[in-house]
Short mmCIF file of C-alpha atoms in Angstrom, two decimals:
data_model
loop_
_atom_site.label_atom_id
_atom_site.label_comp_id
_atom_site.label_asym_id
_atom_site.label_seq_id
_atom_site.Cartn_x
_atom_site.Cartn_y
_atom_site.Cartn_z
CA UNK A 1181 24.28 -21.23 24.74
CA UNK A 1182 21.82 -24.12 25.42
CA UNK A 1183 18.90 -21.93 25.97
CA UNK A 1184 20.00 -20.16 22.74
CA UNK A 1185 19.87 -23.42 20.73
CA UNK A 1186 16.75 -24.37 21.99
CA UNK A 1187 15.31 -21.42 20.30
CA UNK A 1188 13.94 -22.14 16.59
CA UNK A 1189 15.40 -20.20 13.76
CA UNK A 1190 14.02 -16.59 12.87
CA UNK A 1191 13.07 -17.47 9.71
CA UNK A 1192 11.20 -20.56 10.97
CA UNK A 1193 8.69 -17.82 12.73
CA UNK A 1194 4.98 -17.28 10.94
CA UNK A 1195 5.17 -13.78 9.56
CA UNK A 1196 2.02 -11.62 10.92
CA UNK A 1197 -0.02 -12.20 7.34
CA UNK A 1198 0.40 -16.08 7.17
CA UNK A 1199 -2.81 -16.97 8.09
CA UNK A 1200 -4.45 -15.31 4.89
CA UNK A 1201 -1.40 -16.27 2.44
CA UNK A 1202 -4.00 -18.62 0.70
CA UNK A 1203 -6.65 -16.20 0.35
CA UNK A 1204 -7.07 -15.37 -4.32
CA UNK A 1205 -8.18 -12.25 -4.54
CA UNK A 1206 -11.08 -11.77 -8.17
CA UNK A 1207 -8.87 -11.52 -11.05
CA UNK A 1208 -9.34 -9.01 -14.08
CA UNK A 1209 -7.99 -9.71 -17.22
CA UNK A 1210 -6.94 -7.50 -19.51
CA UNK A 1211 -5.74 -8.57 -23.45
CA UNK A 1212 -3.16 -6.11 -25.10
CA UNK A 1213 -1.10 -5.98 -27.92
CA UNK A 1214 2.90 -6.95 -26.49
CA UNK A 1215 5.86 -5.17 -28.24
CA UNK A 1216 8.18 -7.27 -26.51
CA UNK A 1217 7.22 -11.12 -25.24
CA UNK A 1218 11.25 -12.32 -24.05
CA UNK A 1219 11.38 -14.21 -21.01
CA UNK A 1220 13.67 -12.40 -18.53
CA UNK A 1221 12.87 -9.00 -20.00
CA UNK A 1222 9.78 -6.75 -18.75
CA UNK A 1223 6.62 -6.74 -20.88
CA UNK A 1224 6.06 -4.11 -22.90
CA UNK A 1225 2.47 -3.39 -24.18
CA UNK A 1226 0.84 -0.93 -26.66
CA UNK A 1227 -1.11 1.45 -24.45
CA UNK A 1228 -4.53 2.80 -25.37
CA UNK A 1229 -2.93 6.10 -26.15
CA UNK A 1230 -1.01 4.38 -29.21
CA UNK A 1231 2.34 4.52 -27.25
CA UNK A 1232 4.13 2.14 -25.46
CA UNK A 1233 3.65 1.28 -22.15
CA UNK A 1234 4.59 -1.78 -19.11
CA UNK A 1235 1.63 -3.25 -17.90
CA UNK A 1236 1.22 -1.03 -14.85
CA UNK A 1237 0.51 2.09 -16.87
CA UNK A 1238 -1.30 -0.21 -19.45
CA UNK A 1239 -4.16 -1.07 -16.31
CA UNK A 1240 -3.75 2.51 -15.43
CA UNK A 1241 -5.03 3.55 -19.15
CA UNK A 1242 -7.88 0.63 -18.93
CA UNK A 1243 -9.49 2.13 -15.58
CA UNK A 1244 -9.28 5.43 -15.85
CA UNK A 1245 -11.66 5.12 -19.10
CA UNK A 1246 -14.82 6.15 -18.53
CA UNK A 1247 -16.36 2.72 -19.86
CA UNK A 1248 -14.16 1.00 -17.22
CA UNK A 1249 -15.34 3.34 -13.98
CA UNK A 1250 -13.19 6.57 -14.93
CA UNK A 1251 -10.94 5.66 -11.82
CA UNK A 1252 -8.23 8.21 -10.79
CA UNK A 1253 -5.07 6.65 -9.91
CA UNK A 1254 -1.43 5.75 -9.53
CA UNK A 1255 1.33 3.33 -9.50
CA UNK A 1256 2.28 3.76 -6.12
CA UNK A 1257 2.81 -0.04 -4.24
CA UNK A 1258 3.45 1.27 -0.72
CA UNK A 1259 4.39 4.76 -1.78
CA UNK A 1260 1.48 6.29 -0.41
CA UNK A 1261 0.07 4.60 2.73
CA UNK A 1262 3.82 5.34 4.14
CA UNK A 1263 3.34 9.00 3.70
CA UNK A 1264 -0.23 8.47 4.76
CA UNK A 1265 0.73 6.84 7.62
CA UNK A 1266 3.30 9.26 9.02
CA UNK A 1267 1.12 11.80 8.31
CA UNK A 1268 -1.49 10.28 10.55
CA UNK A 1269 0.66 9.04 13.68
CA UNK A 1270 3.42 11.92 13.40
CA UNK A 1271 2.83 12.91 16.99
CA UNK A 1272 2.80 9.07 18.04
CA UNK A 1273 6.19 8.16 16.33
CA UNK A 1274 7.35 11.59 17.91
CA UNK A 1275 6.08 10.85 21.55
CA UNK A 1276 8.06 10.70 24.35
CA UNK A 1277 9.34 6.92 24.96
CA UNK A 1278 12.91 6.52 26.39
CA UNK A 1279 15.67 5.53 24.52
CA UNK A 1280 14.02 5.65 20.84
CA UNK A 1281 16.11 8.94 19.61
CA UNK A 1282 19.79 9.40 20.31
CA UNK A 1283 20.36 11.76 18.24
CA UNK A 1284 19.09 14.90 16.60
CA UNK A 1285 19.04 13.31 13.18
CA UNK A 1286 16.66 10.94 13.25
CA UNK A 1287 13.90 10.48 11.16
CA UNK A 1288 11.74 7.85 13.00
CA UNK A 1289 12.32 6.47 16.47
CA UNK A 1290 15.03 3.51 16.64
CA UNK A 1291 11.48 0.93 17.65
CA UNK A 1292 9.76 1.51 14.59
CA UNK A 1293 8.92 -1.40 12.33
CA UNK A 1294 9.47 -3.59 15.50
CA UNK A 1295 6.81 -5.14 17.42
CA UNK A 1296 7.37 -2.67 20.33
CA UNK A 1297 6.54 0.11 18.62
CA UNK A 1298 2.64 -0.22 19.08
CA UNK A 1299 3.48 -1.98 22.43
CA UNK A 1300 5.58 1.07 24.11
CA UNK A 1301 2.59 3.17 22.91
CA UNK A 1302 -0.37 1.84 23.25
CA UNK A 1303 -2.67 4.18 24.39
CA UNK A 1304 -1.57 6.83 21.90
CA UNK A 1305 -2.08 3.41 19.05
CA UNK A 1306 -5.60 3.19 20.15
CA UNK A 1307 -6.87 6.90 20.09
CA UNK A 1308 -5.22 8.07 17.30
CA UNK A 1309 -7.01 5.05 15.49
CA UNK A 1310 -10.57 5.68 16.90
CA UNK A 1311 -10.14 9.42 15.65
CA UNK A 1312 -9.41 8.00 12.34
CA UNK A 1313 -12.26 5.43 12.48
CA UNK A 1314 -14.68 8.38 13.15
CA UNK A 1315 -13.70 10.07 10.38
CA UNK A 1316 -10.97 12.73 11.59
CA UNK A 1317 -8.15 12.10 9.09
CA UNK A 1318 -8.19 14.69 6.60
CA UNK A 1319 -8.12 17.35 9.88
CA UNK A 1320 -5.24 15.43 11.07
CA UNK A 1321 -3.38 15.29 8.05
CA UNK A 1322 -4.29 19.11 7.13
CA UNK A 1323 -2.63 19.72 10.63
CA UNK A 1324 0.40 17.47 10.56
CA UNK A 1325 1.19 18.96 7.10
CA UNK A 1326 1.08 22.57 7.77
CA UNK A 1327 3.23 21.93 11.39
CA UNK A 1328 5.87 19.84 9.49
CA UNK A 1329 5.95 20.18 5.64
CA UNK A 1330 9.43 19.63 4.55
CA UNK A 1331 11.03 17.79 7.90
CA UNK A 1332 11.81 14.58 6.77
CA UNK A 1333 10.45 11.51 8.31
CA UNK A 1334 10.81 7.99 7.45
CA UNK A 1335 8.42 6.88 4.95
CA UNK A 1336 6.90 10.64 4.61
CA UNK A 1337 7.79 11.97 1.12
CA UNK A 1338 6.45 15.52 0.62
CA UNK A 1339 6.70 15.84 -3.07
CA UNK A 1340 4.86 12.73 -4.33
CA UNK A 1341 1.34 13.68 -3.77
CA UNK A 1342 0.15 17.14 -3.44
CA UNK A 1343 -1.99 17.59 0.05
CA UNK A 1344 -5.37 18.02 -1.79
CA UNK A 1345 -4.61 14.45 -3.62
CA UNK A 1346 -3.56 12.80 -0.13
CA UNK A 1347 -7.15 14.24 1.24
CA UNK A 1348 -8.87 13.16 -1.46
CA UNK A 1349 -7.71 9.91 -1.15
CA UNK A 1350 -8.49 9.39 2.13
CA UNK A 1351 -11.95 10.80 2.28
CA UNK A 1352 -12.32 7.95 -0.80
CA UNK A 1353 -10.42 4.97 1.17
CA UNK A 1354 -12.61 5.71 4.67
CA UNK A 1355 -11.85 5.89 7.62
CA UNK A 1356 -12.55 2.21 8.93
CA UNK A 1357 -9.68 1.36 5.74
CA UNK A 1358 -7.51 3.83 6.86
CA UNK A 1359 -7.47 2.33 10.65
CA UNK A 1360 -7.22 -1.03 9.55
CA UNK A 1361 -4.44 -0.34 7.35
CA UNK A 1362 -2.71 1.87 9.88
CA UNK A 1363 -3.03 -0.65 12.35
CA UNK A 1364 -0.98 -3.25 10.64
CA UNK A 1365 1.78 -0.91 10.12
CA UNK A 1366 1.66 0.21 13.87
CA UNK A 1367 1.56 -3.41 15.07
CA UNK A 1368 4.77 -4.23 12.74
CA UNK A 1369 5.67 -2.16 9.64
CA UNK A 1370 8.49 -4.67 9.03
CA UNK A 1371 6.35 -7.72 8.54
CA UNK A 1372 4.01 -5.59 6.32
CA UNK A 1373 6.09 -3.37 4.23
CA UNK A 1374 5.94 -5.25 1.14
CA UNK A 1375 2.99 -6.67 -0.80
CA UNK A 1376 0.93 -3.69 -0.97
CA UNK A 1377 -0.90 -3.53 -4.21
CA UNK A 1378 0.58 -2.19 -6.83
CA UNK A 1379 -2.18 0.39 -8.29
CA UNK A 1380 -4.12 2.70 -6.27
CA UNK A 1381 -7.37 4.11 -7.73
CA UNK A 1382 -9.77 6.70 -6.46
CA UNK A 1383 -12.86 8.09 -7.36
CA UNK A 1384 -14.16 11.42 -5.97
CA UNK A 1385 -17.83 11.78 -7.49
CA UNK A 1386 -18.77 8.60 -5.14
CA UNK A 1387 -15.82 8.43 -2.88
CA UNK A 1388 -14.74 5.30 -3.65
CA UNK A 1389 -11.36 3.96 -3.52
CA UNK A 1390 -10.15 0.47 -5.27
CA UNK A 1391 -6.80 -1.24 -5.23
CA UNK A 1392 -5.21 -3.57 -7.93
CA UNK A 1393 -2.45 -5.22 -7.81
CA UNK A 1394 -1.06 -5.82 -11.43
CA UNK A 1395 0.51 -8.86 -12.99
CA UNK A 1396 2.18 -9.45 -16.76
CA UNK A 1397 1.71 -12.58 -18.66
CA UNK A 1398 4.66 -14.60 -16.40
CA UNK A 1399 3.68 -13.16 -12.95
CA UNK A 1400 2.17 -14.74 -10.47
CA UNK A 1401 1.16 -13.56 -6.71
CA UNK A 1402 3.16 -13.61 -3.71
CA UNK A 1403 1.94 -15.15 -0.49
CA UNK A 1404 2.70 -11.79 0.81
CA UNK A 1405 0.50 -9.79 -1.96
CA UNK A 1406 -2.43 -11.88 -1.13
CA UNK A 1407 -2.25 -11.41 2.24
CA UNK A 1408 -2.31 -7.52 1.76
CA UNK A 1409 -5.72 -8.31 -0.32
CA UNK A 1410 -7.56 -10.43 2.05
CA UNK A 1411 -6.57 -7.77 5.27
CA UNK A 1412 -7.37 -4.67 2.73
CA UNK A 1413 -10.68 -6.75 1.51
CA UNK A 1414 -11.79 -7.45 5.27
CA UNK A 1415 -11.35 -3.43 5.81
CA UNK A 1416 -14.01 -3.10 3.25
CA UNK A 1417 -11.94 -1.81 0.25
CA UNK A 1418 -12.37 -3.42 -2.97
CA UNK A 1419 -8.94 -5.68 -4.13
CA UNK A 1420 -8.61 -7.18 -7.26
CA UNK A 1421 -5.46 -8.44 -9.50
CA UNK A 1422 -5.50 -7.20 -12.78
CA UNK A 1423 -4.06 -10.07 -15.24
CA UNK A 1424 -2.25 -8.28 -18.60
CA UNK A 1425 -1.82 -10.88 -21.41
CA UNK A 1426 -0.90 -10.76 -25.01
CA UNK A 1427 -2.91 -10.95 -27.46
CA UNK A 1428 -2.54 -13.28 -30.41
CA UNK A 1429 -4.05 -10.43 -33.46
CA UNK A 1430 -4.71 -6.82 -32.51
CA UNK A 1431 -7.13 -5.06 -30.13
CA UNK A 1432 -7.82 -4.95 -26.40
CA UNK A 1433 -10.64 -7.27 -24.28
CA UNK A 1434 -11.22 -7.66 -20.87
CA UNK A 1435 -12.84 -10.45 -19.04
CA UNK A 1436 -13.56 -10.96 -15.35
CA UNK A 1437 -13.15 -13.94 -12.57
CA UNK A 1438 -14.06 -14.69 -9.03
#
């Protein structure tokens, strides 16, 4: 009991991403026309199209213009790089370590989000992320999805992207962002399952891939979100927080910081 007392809290530990929790990511703003301004409710915003919108789909509208890069994209937050991710270590969260499935049913191995799951595999960690780094993943998720299509698997979800739109984005992310973004989630997909950025945007003629995290006229960014930012920004991916305000008379601007 002493020894246990002498131990500090859990929720006195660092979390993984502390050290870039003060890291401000360039901001985009975007002016719109609100339909509804109440505190406490969601903002509501007249989309390019004429109809209305929240300010996810509202950014959504403003890049995908061809005037604003013609961007391909979705409102995904973590959505994707789960599936992506158990696409792309399938066989490593399905290896053979003792005592991770007791039964049948599982869909992920009982160490998974813990720190021991990179730990207790290692070896199988560090290749499968070199054969991403030199540019294997779109064999290895063409493979993984025509072995296992259907099985369910934690974080995997089957119907949310077609394959071609999962390949595409990851020939436009790259596979030096794909590693570094599979990494933290090997390491500990607890400490980093929230914060992802809320928009992800692609762009095939040039393979580029960009990633926006969206906030209405009362949001603000969580330690956590810029964390995500600065570790996706040191991958080499652009990150950037897209700022929706209302406008006082009609119309839409934009305007830029850094």
């Amino acid at each position: 009991r002493v020894l246990r007392l002498g131990k500090p809290p859990r929720r006195w530990r660092k979390p993984p991403w502390a050290a870039a929790a003060s890291w401000e990511p360039p901001v985009l703003t975007l002016i719109g026309k609100p339909l509804a301004s109440v505190i406490g409710l969601k903002s509501r915003f007249v989309g390019l199209d004429g109809e209305q919108c929240n300010v996810e789909e509202f950014a959504l509208q403003h890049y995908a213009a061809e005037e604003h890069g013609g961007w391909k994209g979705v409102h995904c937050e973590g959505g994707v790089w789960a599936t992506l991710f158990g696409l792309l270590f399938w066989s490593v969260m399905f290896s053979d370590v003792p005592e991770v499935f007791r039964t049948p049913f599982q869909t992920a191995p009982l160490d998974q989000g813990s720190e021991s799951f990179a730990v207790a595999r290692r070896p199988l960690v560090d290749a499968r992320l070199q054969e991403i780094r030199d540019g294997r993943a779109s064999e290895l998720i063409r493979e993984c999805w025509a072995a296992h299509e259907g099985i369910m698997c934690r974080g995997v979800s089957w119907d949310r992207q077609p394959l071609q739109e999962l390949l595409d984005i990851a020939a436009c992310v790259g596979g030096a962002g794909l590693a570094a973004l599979c990494s933290l989630l090997a390491e500990d997909q607890a400490g980093w399952s929230s914060g992802m950025p809320d928009l992800l945007l692609w762009r095939m003629s040039d393979q580029r891939a960009k990633l926006s995290e969206v906030k209405g006229p009362r949001d603000r960014l969580s330690d956590q979100q810029r964390a995500w930012a600065a570790a996706l920004t040191a991958a080499g991916l652009q990150v950037e927080v897209c700022k929706v305000v209302e406008s006082k008379g009609k119309g839409v601007s934009r305007k830029r910081s850094f």
